[in-house]
């Protein structure tokens, strides 16, 4: 029987651990706070931010979201980030990606103080990750690592193949998997759009991670029997039978690979909830660090 790695169930466990940590902070008079900036009208971003607010409320993190129209001048966003940076109520700051096209996203993200960068996007935190001195690890790669270790699929000594080299997922995940740590210690290969004979490489994966952003890209013949498959993709495809007119699928052809793999994450209900939970973890960690 294939094991379905349930991101909602794992998130529930981790959230209860986070709630306990927040209770300890509250006993010391500290409430963790997250400042969120959402610019524009991307429907998926609005859904994500609402879910993040709901998660924060559930575990006892204070949140404040600035929702701004897409034609907001960049300087206004920078001023908001600066005000969150200097406000002690906020231990974490999140600017929802993507920002509208006219903005320099890197400039905005880099404005967040590294000590409040709970997304783990700032070059300071990316550099720390690379040298193995992690503080804030980007939430999706962190969530993937937690899914593997907590469901008994330690990457140690395994060949992990990542398809996708993004700054938010592929590259930081490779850095985590290769770390000298009993929860990592994998041999890592990163594949991307220019990789030759992709299937030949993915078929050698003990752990295959799909982070491409292309619906059902990974087909059954690209997956080794008995592999552990982590699907990071979230793609909307048309589905007239749904009220919304669409449904979500991953980067893996789930139904086709299900019977040949040892374990797989579903979409939705896999990596997505874990990403959100790691944001709660990082915000709590930042509040804990503020007491040191
Ligand atoms: N958009 C999609 N994923 C993320 C994420 O992890 N952080 C932020 N800030 N925006 C996102």
PDB file of C-alpha atoms and ligand atoms in Angstrom:
ATOM      1  CA  UNK A   1       0.000   0.000   0.000  1.00  0.00           C
ATOM      2  CA  UNK A   2       1.328   3.425  -0.931  1.00  0.00           C
ATOM      3  CA  UNK A   3       1.647   5.799   2.015  1.00  0.00           C
ATOM      4  CA  UNK A   4      -0.025   9.152   1.478  1.00  0.00           C
ATOM      5  CA  UNK A   5       1.998  11.735   3.408  1.00  0.00           C
ATOM      6  CA  UNK A   6      -0.746  13.901   4.881  1.00  0.00           C
ATOM      7  CA  UNK A   7       0.393  17.531   5.185  1.00  0.00           C
ATOM      8  CA  UNK A   8      -2.747  18.525   7.089  1.00  0.00           C
ATOM      9  CA  UNK A   9      -2.215  15.844   9.720  1.00  0.00           C
ATOM     10  CA  UNK A  10       1.491  16.675  10.171  1.00  0.00           C
ATOM     11  CA  UNK A  11       0.618  20.375  10.353  1.00  0.00           C
ATOM     12  CA  UNK A  12      -1.850  19.662  13.133  1.00  0.00           C
ATOM     13  CA  UNK A  13       0.929  17.993  15.170  1.00  0.00           C
ATOM     14  CA  UNK A  14       3.408  20.801  14.545  1.00  0.00           C
ATOM     15  CA  UNK A  15       0.793  23.469  15.318  1.00  0.00           C
ATOM     16  CA  UNK A  16       0.125  21.920  18.703  1.00  0.00           C
ATOM     17  CA  UNK A  17       3.881  22.083  19.426  1.00  0.00           C
ATOM     18  CA  UNK A  18       3.906  25.732  18.299  1.00  0.00           C
ATOM     19  CA  UNK A  19       0.915  26.558  20.539  1.00  0.00           C
ATOM     20  CA  UNK A  20       2.849  25.222  23.531  1.00  0.00           C
ATOM     21  CA  UNK A  21       5.843  27.402  22.653  1.00  0.00           C
ATOM     22  CA  UNK A  22       3.544  30.418  22.297  1.00  0.00           C
ATOM     23  CA  UNK A  23       2.031  29.707  25.725  1.00  0.00           C
ATOM     24  CA  UNK A  24       5.544  29.842  27.206  1.00  0.00           C
ATOM     25  CA  UNK A  25       6.085  33.217  25.480  1.00  0.00           C
ATOM     26  CA  UNK A  26       2.716  34.526  26.679  1.00  0.00           C
ATOM     27  CA  UNK A  27       3.658  33.603  30.256  1.00  0.00           C
ATOM     28  CA  UNK A  28       6.619  35.930  29.752  1.00  0.00           C
ATOM     29  CA  UNK A  29       4.313  38.677  28.461  1.00  0.00           C
ATOM     30  CA  UNK A  30       5.223  38.264  24.783  1.00  0.00           C
ATOM     31  CA  UNK A  31       2.767  37.717  21.939  1.00  0.00           C
ATOM     32  CA  UNK A  32       4.404  36.806  18.614  1.00  0.00           C
ATOM     33  CA  UNK A  33       3.355  39.161  15.812  1.00  0.00           C
ATOM     34  CA  UNK A  34       3.419  38.928  12.014  1.00  0.00           C
ATOM     35  CA  UNK A  35       3.121  41.938   9.689  1.00  0.00           C
ATOM     36  CA  UNK A  36       1.858  41.065   6.202  1.00  0.00           C
ATOM     37  CA  UNK A  37       1.924  43.125   3.013  1.00  0.00           C
ATOM     38  CA  UNK A  38      -0.316  42.121   0.107  1.00  0.00           C
ATOM     39  CA  UNK A  39      -0.198  44.191  -3.067  1.00  0.00           C
ATOM     40  CA  UNK A  40      -2.500  43.789  -6.054  1.00  0.00           C
ATOM     41  CA  UNK A  41      -5.432  41.527  -6.823  1.00  0.00           C
ATOM     42  CA  UNK A  42      -3.900  38.129  -7.623  1.00  0.00           C
ATOM     43  CA  UNK A  43      -6.703  35.789  -6.468  1.00  0.00           C
ATOM     44  CA  UNK A  44      -4.337  33.001  -5.317  1.00  0.00           C
ATOM     45  CA  UNK A  45      -2.299  35.473  -3.216  1.00  0.00           C
ATOM     46  CA  UNK A  46      -5.474  36.731  -1.547  1.00  0.00           C
ATOM     47  CA  UNK A  47      -6.467  33.151  -0.704  1.00  0.00           C
ATOM     48  CA  UNK A  48      -2.971  32.379   0.681  1.00  0.00           C
ATOM     49  CA  UNK A  49      -2.903  35.492   2.847  1.00  0.00           C
ATOM     50  CA  UNK A  50      -6.373  34.769   4.266  1.00  0.00           C
ATOM     51  CA  UNK A  51      -5.253  31.236   5.130  1.00  0.00           C
ATOM     52  CA  UNK A  52      -2.065  32.547   6.779  1.00  0.00           C
ATOM     53  CA  UNK A  53      -4.148  34.975   8.887  1.00  0.00           C
ATOM     54  CA  UNK A  54      -6.450  32.143   9.938  1.00  0.00           C
ATOM     55  CA  UNK A  55      -3.463  29.936  10.873  1.00  0.00           C
ATOM     56  CA  UNK A  56      -1.971  32.733  12.987  1.00  0.00           C
ATOM     57  CA  UNK A  57      -5.242  33.249  14.801  1.00  0.00           C
ATOM     58  CA  UNK A  58      -5.489  29.505  15.475  1.00  0.00           C
ATOM     59  CA  UNK A  59      -2.110  29.305  17.245  1.00  0.00           C
ATOM     60  CA  UNK A  60      -2.207  32.734  18.938  1.00  0.00           C
ATOM     61  CA  UNK A  61       0.014  34.885  16.687  1.00  0.00           C
ATOM     62  CA  UNK A  62      -1.060  38.528  16.283  1.00  0.00           C
ATOM     63  CA  UNK A  63      -1.299  39.616  12.628  1.00  0.00           C
ATOM     64  CA  UNK A  64      -1.836  42.829  10.769  1.00  0.00           C
ATOM     65  CA  UNK A  65      -2.180  42.872   6.966  1.00  0.00           C
ATOM     66  CA  UNK A  66      -1.748  45.901   4.739  1.00  0.00           C
ATOM     67  CA  UNK A  67      -3.753  45.288   1.559  1.00  0.00           C
ATOM     68  CA  UNK A  68      -2.762  47.701  -1.206  1.00  0.00           C
ATOM     69  CA  UNK A  69      -3.844  48.304  -4.807  1.00  0.00           C
ATOM     70  CA  UNK A  70      -1.579  47.069  -7.586  1.00  0.00           C
ATOM     71  CA  UNK A  71      -0.569  50.588  -8.671  1.00  0.00           C
ATOM     72  CA  UNK A  72       0.815  51.481  -5.231  1.00  0.00           C
ATOM     73  CA  UNK A  73       4.228  53.188  -5.599  1.00  0.00           C
ATOM     74  CA  UNK A  74       7.094  50.985  -4.491  1.00  0.00           C
ATOM     75  CA  UNK A  75       8.251  53.596  -1.981  1.00  0.00           C
ATOM     76  CA  UNK A  76       4.976  53.172  -0.099  1.00  0.00           C
ATOM     77  CA  UNK A  77       5.632  49.433   0.272  1.00  0.00           C
ATOM     78  CA  UNK A  78       9.172  50.150   1.463  1.00  0.00           C
ATOM     79  CA  UNK A  79       7.820  52.628   4.033  1.00  0.00           C
ATOM     80  CA  UNK A  80       5.431  49.970   5.366  1.00  0.00           C
ATOM     81  CA  UNK A  81       8.258  47.426   5.604  1.00  0.00           C
ATOM     82  CA  UNK A  82      10.333  50.029   7.476  1.00  0.00           C
ATOM     83  CA  UNK A  83       7.474  50.689   9.894  1.00  0.00           C
ATOM     84  CA  UNK A  84       7.098  46.916  10.557  1.00  0.00           C
ATOM     85  CA  UNK A  85      10.893  46.673  10.953  1.00  0.00           C
ATOM     86  CA  UNK A  86      10.905  49.234  13.754  1.00  0.00           C
ATOM     87  CA  UNK A  87       7.694  48.076  15.469  1.00  0.00           C
ATOM     88  CA  UNK A  88       8.343  45.682  18.379  1.00  0.00           C
ATOM     89  CA  UNK A  89       4.878  44.124  17.984  1.00  0.00           C
ATOM     90  CA  UNK A  90       6.096  42.400  14.830  1.00  0.00           C
ATOM     91  CA  UNK A  91       8.612  39.574  15.083  1.00  0.00           C
ATOM     92  CA  UNK A  92       8.041  38.513  11.489  1.00  0.00           C
ATOM     93  CA  UNK A  93       7.328  40.324   8.243  1.00  0.00           C
ATOM     94  CA  UNK A  94       5.919  38.749   5.105  1.00  0.00           C
ATOM     95  CA  UNK A  95       5.544  40.464   1.758  1.00  0.00           C
ATOM     96  CA  UNK A  96       3.387  38.190  -0.373  1.00  0.00           C
ATOM     97  CA  UNK A  97       5.058  37.120  -3.601  1.00  0.00           C
ATOM     98  CA  UNK A  98       4.540  37.938  -6.452  1.00  0.00           C
ATOM     99  CA  UNK A  99       4.561  41.729  -6.295  1.00  0.00           C
ATOM    100  CA  UNK A 100       3.130  43.589  -9.348  1.00  0.00           C
ATOM    101  CA  UNK A 101       5.449  43.689 -12.359  1.00  0.00           C
ATOM    102  CA  UNK A 102       6.519  47.340 -12.014  1.00  0.00           C
ATOM    103  CA  UNK A 103       8.135  46.676  -8.646  1.00  0.00           C
ATOM    104  CA  UNK A 104      11.648  45.551  -7.874  1.00  0.00           C
ATOM    105  CA  UNK A 105      10.739  42.583  -5.706  1.00  0.00           C
ATOM    106  CA  UNK A 106      14.299  41.941  -4.578  1.00  0.00           C
ATOM    107  CA  UNK A 107      14.669  45.507  -3.315  1.00  0.00           C
ATOM    108  CA  UNK A 108      11.445  45.205  -1.298  1.00  0.00           C
ATOM    109  CA  UNK A 109      12.268  41.768   0.138  1.00  0.00           C
ATOM    110  CA  UNK A 110      15.813  42.811   1.047  1.00  0.00           C
ATOM    111  CA  UNK A 111      14.420  45.746   3.030  1.00  0.00           C
ATOM    112  CA  UNK A 112      13.029  43.317   5.627  1.00  0.00           C
ATOM    113  CA  UNK A 113      15.431  43.077   8.566  1.00  0.00           C
ATOM    114  CA  UNK A 114      17.127  39.645   8.541  1.00  0.00           C
ATOM    115  CA  UNK A 115      15.998  39.179  12.168  1.00  0.00           C
ATOM    116  CA  UNK A 116      12.337  39.506  11.046  1.00  0.00           C
ATOM    117  CA  UNK A 117      12.701  37.682   7.723  1.00  0.00           C
ATOM    118  CA  UNK A 118      10.446  34.729   8.571  1.00  0.00           C
ATOM    119  CA  UNK A 119      10.189  33.847   4.857  1.00  0.00           C
ATOM    120  CA  UNK A 120      13.941  33.187   4.817  1.00  0.00           C
ATOM    121  CA  UNK A 121      14.358  35.116   1.542  1.00  0.00           C
ATOM    122  CA  UNK A 122      16.959  37.697   2.672  1.00  0.00           C
ATOM    123  CA  UNK A 123      20.487  37.060   1.325  1.00  0.00           C
ATOM    124  CA  UNK A 124      21.774  37.051   4.924  1.00  0.00           C
ATOM    125  CA  UNK A 125      19.515  34.114   5.833  1.00  0.00           C
ATOM    126  CA  UNK A 126      20.143  32.354   2.516  1.00  0.00           C
ATOM    127  CA  UNK A 127      23.886  32.649   3.189  1.00  0.00           C
ATOM    128  CA  UNK A 128      23.475  31.292   6.711  1.00  0.00           C
ATOM    129  CA  UNK A 129      21.556  28.328   5.328  1.00  0.00           C
ATOM    130  CA  UNK A 130      24.364  27.583   2.911  1.00  0.00           C
ATOM    131  CA  UNK A 131      26.989  27.510   5.675  1.00  0.00           C
ATOM    132  CA  UNK A 132      24.765  25.304   7.822  1.00  0.00           C
ATOM    133  CA  UNK A 133      23.977  27.938  10.464  1.00  0.00           C
ATOM    134  CA  UNK A 134      20.227  28.083   9.820  1.00  0.00           C
ATOM    135  CA  UNK A 135      18.050  30.734  11.421  1.00  0.00           C
ATOM    136  CA  UNK A 136      15.120  31.346   9.103  1.00  0.00           C
ATOM    137  CA  UNK A 137      14.729  28.700   6.428  1.00  0.00           C
ATOM    138  CA  UNK A 138      12.305  29.382   3.557  1.00  0.00           C
ATOM    139  CA  UNK A 139       8.975  27.850   4.507  1.00  0.00           C
ATOM    140  CA  UNK A 140       8.395  25.453   1.595  1.00  0.00           C
ATOM    141  CA  UNK A 141      11.813  23.728   1.676  1.00  0.00           C
ATOM    142  CA  UNK A 142      11.624  23.619   5.464  1.00  0.00           C
ATOM    143  CA  UNK A 143       8.152  22.073   5.250  1.00  0.00           C
ATOM    144  CA  UNK A 144       9.423  19.418   2.814  1.00  0.00           C
ATOM    145  CA  UNK A 145      12.253  18.449   5.213  1.00  0.00           C
ATOM    146  CA  UNK A 146       9.784  18.164   8.107  1.00  0.00           C
ATOM    147  CA  UNK A 147       7.463  15.995   5.997  1.00  0.00           C
ATOM    148  CA  UNK A 148      10.280  13.596   5.153  1.00  0.00           C
ATOM    149  CA  UNK A 149      11.704  13.235   8.649  1.00  0.00           C
ATOM    150  CA  UNK A 150       8.403  13.203  10.530  1.00  0.00           C
ATOM    151  CA  UNK A 151       6.928  10.516   8.274  1.00  0.00           C
ATOM    152  CA  UNK A 152       9.966   8.269   8.647  1.00  0.00           C
ATOM    153  CA  UNK A 153      11.648   8.893   5.293  1.00  0.00           C
ATOM    154  CA  UNK A 154      14.969  10.269   6.428  1.00  0.00           C
ATOM    155  CA  UNK A 155      17.021  11.536   3.475  1.00  0.00           C
ATOM    156  CA  UNK A 156      20.268  10.270   5.056  1.00  0.00           C
ATOM    157  CA  UNK A 157      22.334   8.411   2.468  1.00  0.00           C
ATOM    158  CA  UNK A 158      19.535   8.647  -0.100  1.00  0.00           C
ATOM    159  CA  UNK A 159      19.697  10.075  -3.604  1.00  0.00           C
ATOM    160  CA  UNK A 160      17.349  13.070  -3.645  1.00  0.00           C
ATOM    161  CA  UNK A 161      16.528  14.492  -7.062  1.00  0.00           C
ATOM    162  CA  UNK A 162      14.948  17.944  -7.181  1.00  0.00           C
ATOM    163  CA  UNK A 163      13.296  19.028 -10.401  1.00  0.00           C
ATOM    164  CA  UNK A 164      13.267  22.848 -10.343  1.00  0.00           C
ATOM    165  CA  UNK A 165      15.966  25.367  -9.416  1.00  0.00           C
ATOM    166  CA  UNK A 166      13.934  28.276  -8.042  1.00  0.00           C
ATOM    167  CA  UNK A 167      15.309  30.588  -5.373  1.00  0.00           C
ATOM    168  CA  UNK A 168      12.310  29.900  -3.130  1.00  0.00           C
ATOM    169  CA  UNK A 169      12.229  26.081  -3.384  1.00  0.00           C
ATOM    170  CA  UNK A 170      14.763  24.152  -5.472  1.00  0.00           C
ATOM    171  CA  UNK A 171      18.014  25.813  -4.439  1.00  0.00           C
ATOM    172  CA  UNK A 172      17.352  26.175  -0.684  1.00  0.00           C
ATOM    173  CA  UNK A 173      15.958  22.631  -0.565  1.00  0.00           C
ATOM    174  CA  UNK A 174      19.169  21.303  -2.123  1.00  0.00           C
ATOM    175  CA  UNK A 175      21.161  23.209   0.534  1.00  0.00           C
ATOM    176  CA  UNK A 176      19.067  21.647   3.310  1.00  0.00           C
ATOM    177  CA  UNK A 177      19.171  18.086   1.971  1.00  0.00           C
ATOM    178  CA  UNK A 178      22.946  18.142   1.621  1.00  0.00           C
ATOM    179  CA  UNK A 179      23.619  19.537   5.118  1.00  0.00           C
ATOM    180  CA  UNK A 180      25.760  17.536   7.495  1.00  0.00           C
ATOM    181  CA  UNK A 181      22.938  16.612   9.816  1.00  0.00           C
ATOM    182  CA  UNK A 182      21.279  13.356  10.764  1.00  0.00           C
ATOM    183  CA  UNK A 183      17.999  14.666   9.304  1.00  0.00           C
ATOM    184  CA  UNK A 184      19.696  15.467   5.966  1.00  0.00           C
ATOM    185  CA  UNK A 185      22.942  13.903   4.648  1.00  0.00           C
ATOM    186  CA  UNK A 186      21.439  13.189   1.232  1.00  0.00           C
ATOM    187  CA  UNK A 187      23.199  12.996  -2.121  1.00  0.00           C
ATOM    188  CA  UNK A 188      21.488  15.701  -4.153  1.00  0.00           C
ATOM    189  CA  UNK A 189      20.906  16.279  -7.848  1.00  0.00           C
ATOM    190  CA  UNK A 190      19.114  19.371  -9.150  1.00  0.00           C
ATOM    191  CA  UNK A 191      17.467  19.155 -12.565  1.00  0.00           C
ATOM    192  CA  UNK A 192      15.941  21.996 -14.549  1.00  0.00           C
ATOM    193  CA  UNK A 193      14.610  23.010 -17.949  1.00  0.00           C
ATOM    194  CA  UNK A 194      18.013  22.546 -19.633  1.00  0.00           C
ATOM    195  CA  UNK A 195      18.733  19.140 -18.112  1.00  0.00           C
ATOM    196  CA  UNK A 196      19.369  16.441 -20.706  1.00  0.00           C
ATOM    197  CA  UNK A 197      17.703  13.033 -20.307  1.00  0.00           C
ATOM    198  CA  UNK A 198      15.640  14.205 -17.370  1.00  0.00           C
ATOM    199  CA  UNK A 199      13.793  10.903 -17.021  1.00  0.00           C
ATOM    200  CA  UNK A 200      17.040   8.995 -16.790  1.00  0.00           C
ATOM    201  CA  UNK A 201      18.031  11.077 -13.767  1.00  0.00           C
ATOM    202  CA  UNK A 202      14.640  11.166 -12.038  1.00  0.00           C
ATOM    203  CA  UNK A 203      14.452   7.366 -12.311  1.00  0.00           C
ATOM    204  CA  UNK A 204      17.530   7.130 -10.067  1.00  0.00           C
ATOM    205  CA  UNK A 205      15.848   9.083  -7.263  1.00  0.00           C
ATOM    206  CA  UNK A 206      15.112   7.490  -3.911  1.00  0.00           C
ATOM    207  CA  UNK A 207      13.395  10.773  -3.069  1.00  0.00           C
ATOM    208  CA  UNK A 208      11.963  12.732  -5.983  1.00  0.00           C
ATOM    209  CA  UNK A 209      10.912  16.332  -5.411  1.00  0.00           C
ATOM    210  CA  UNK A 210       8.879  18.065  -8.100  1.00  0.00           C
ATOM    211  CA  UNK A 211       9.009  21.872  -7.979  1.00  0.00           C
ATOM    212  CA  UNK A 212       8.576  22.846 -11.602  1.00  0.00           C
ATOM    213  CA  UNK A 213       5.276  24.706 -11.731  1.00  0.00           C
ATOM    214  CA  UNK A 214       3.868  22.644 -14.584  1.00  0.00           C
ATOM    215  CA  UNK A 215       0.723  20.528 -14.097  1.00  0.00           C
ATOM    216  CA  UNK A 216       1.355  16.731 -13.977  1.00  0.00           C
ATOM    217  CA  UNK A 217       4.790  17.131 -15.527  1.00  0.00           C
ATOM    218  CA  UNK A 218       6.274  14.061 -13.793  1.00  0.00           C
ATOM    219  CA  UNK A 219       4.898  10.965 -15.521  1.00  0.00           C
ATOM    220  CA  UNK A 220       4.941   7.380 -14.262  1.00  0.00           C
ATOM    221  CA  UNK A 221       7.892   6.372 -16.464  1.00  0.00           C
ATOM    222  CA  UNK A 222      10.029   9.081 -14.798  1.00  0.00           C
ATOM    223  CA  UNK A 223       9.633   7.564 -11.329  1.00  0.00           C
ATOM    224  CA  UNK A 224      11.468   4.578  -9.859  1.00  0.00           C
ATOM    225  CA  UNK A 225       9.423   1.798  -8.223  1.00  0.00           C
ATOM    226  CA  UNK A 226       9.416   2.382  -4.484  1.00  0.00           C
ATOM    227  CA  UNK A 227      10.471   6.047  -4.620  1.00  0.00           C
ATOM    228  CA  UNK A 228       9.247   8.668  -2.159  1.00  0.00           C
ATOM    229  CA  UNK A 229       7.660  11.512  -4.128  1.00  0.00           C
ATOM    230  CA  UNK A 230       7.177  15.041  -2.807  1.00  0.00           C
ATOM    231  CA  UNK A 231       4.989  17.234  -4.996  1.00  0.00           C
ATOM    232  CA  UNK A 232       5.543  20.952  -4.405  1.00  0.00           C
ATOM    233  CA  UNK A 233       3.456  22.082  -7.389  1.00  0.00           C
ATOM    234  CA  UNK A 234       0.134  23.864  -7.055  1.00  0.00           C
ATOM    235  CA  UNK A 235      -1.457  24.389 -10.471  1.00  0.00           C
ATOM    236  CA  UNK A 236      -4.976  25.465 -11.325  1.00  0.00           C
ATOM    237  CA  UNK A 237      -6.518  23.500 -14.195  1.00  0.00           C
ATOM    238  CA  UNK A 238      -9.953  24.012 -15.756  1.00  0.00           C
ATOM    239  CA  UNK A 239     -12.686  21.854 -14.312  1.00  0.00           C
ATOM    240  CA  UNK A 240     -16.184  22.828 -15.469  1.00  0.00           C
ATOM    241  CA  UNK A 241     -17.702  20.334 -12.997  1.00  0.00           C
ATOM    242  CA  UNK A 242     -16.547  22.551 -10.103  1.00  0.00           C
ATOM    243  CA  UNK A 243     -18.388  25.673  -9.002  1.00  0.00           C
ATOM    244  CA  UNK A 244     -15.094  27.591  -9.126  1.00  0.00           C
ATOM    245  CA  UNK A 245     -14.424  26.323 -12.670  1.00  0.00           C
ATOM    246  CA  UNK A 246     -10.995  24.976 -11.691  1.00  0.00           C
ATOM    247  CA  UNK A 247      -9.231  22.473  -9.489  1.00  0.00           C
ATOM    248  CA  UNK A 248      -5.721  22.109  -8.132  1.00  0.00           C
ATOM    249  CA  UNK A 249      -3.209  19.544  -9.350  1.00  0.00           C
ATOM    250  CA  UNK A 250       0.467  19.103  -8.576  1.00  0.00           C
ATOM    251  CA  UNK A 251       3.548  18.790 -10.758  1.00  0.00           C
ATOM    252  CA  UNK A 252       3.236  14.986 -10.567  1.00  0.00           C
ATOM    253  CA  UNK A 253       0.759  12.842 -12.492  1.00  0.00           C
ATOM    254  CA  UNK A 254      -0.548  11.590  -9.158  1.00  0.00           C
ATOM    255  CA  UNK A 255      -2.981   8.878 -10.259  1.00  0.00           C
ATOM    256  CA  UNK A 256      -0.424   7.416 -12.686  1.00  0.00           C
ATOM    257  CA  UNK A 257       2.447   7.144 -10.173  1.00  0.00           C
ATOM    258  CA  UNK A 258       0.402   6.304  -7.050  1.00  0.00           C
ATOM    259  CA  UNK A 259       0.665   2.512  -7.293  1.00  0.00           C
ATOM    260  CA  UNK A 260       4.381   2.330  -8.026  1.00  0.00           C
ATOM    261  CA  UNK A 261       5.740   4.555  -5.259  1.00  0.00           C
ATOM    262  CA  UNK A 262       6.442   3.914  -1.578  1.00  0.00           C
ATOM    263  CA  UNK A 263       4.991   7.257  -0.496  1.00  0.00           C
ATOM    264  CA  UNK A 264       3.640  10.436  -2.052  1.00  0.00           C
ATOM    265  CA  UNK A 265       2.273  13.822  -1.010  1.00  0.00           C
ATOM    266  CA  UNK A 266      -1.168  14.797  -2.343  1.00  0.00           C
ATOM    267  CA  UNK A 267      -2.164  18.148  -3.883  1.00  0.00           C
ATOM    268  CA  UNK A 268      -3.956  19.784  -2.200  1.00  0.00           C
ATOM    269  CA  UNK A 269      -3.245  18.679   1.377  1.00  0.00           C
ATOM    270  CA  UNK A 270       0.465  17.919   1.040  1.00  0.00           C
ATOM    271  CA  UNK A 271       3.270  20.473   0.983  1.00  0.00           C
ATOM    272  CA  UNK A 272       0.885  23.499   0.990  1.00  0.00           C
ATOM    273  CA  UNK A 273      -0.273  23.250   4.610  1.00  0.00           C
ATOM    274  CA  UNK A 274       3.314  22.517   5.684  1.00  0.00           C
ATOM    275  CA  UNK A 275       4.551  25.750   4.075  1.00  0.00           C
ATOM    276  CA  UNK A 276       1.990  27.712   6.073  1.00  0.00           C
ATOM    277  CA  UNK A 277       2.871  25.889   9.272  1.00  0.00           C
ATOM    278  CA  UNK A 278       6.575  26.618   8.893  1.00  0.00           C
ATOM    279  CA  UNK A 279       5.712  30.329   8.685  1.00  0.00           C
ATOM    280  CA  UNK A 280       4.080  29.967  12.114  1.00  0.00           C
ATOM    281  CA  UNK A 281       7.194  28.156  13.322  1.00  0.00           C
ATOM    282  CA  UNK A 282       9.525  30.872  12.021  1.00  0.00           C
ATOM    283  CA  UNK A 283       7.425  33.682  13.505  1.00  0.00           C
ATOM    284  CA  UNK A 284       7.413  31.923  16.878  1.00  0.00           C
ATOM    285  CA  UNK A 285      11.172  31.335  16.602  1.00  0.00           C
ATOM    286  CA  UNK A 286      11.714  35.019  15.895  1.00  0.00           C
ATOM    287  CA  UNK A 287       9.709  35.976  18.993  1.00  0.00           C
ATOM    288  CA  UNK A 288      11.759  33.477  21.042  1.00  0.00           C
ATOM    289  CA  UNK A 289      14.973  34.953  19.638  1.00  0.00           C
ATOM    290  CA  UNK A 290      13.845  38.470  20.608  1.00  0.00           C
ATOM    291  CA  UNK A 291      14.098  37.430  24.269  1.00  0.00           C
ATOM    292  CA  UNK A 292      17.711  36.329  23.948  1.00  0.00           C
TER     293      UNK A 292
HETATM  294  N1  LIG B   1       4.052  33.194  -2.590  1.00  0.00           N
HETATM  295  C1  LIG B   1       4.078  31.849  -2.781  1.00  0.00           C
HETATM  296  N2  LIG B   1       4.801  31.252  -1.802  1.00  0.00           N
HETATM  297  C2  LIG B   1       5.236  32.229  -0.979  1.00  0.00           C
HETATM  298  C3  LIG B   1       6.027  32.233   0.199  1.00  0.00           C
HETATM  299  O1  LIG B   1       6.489  31.201   0.709  1.00  0.00           O
HETATM  300  N3  LIG B   1       6.238  33.461   0.752  1.00  0.00           N
HETATM  301  C4  LIG B   1       5.757  34.607   0.217  1.00  0.00           C
HETATM  302  N4  LIG B   1       6.038  35.755   0.831  1.00  0.00           N
HETATM  303  N5  LIG B   1       5.032  34.639  -0.880  1.00  0.00           N
HETATM  304  C5  LIG B   1       4.767  33.452  -1.477  1.00  0.00           C
END
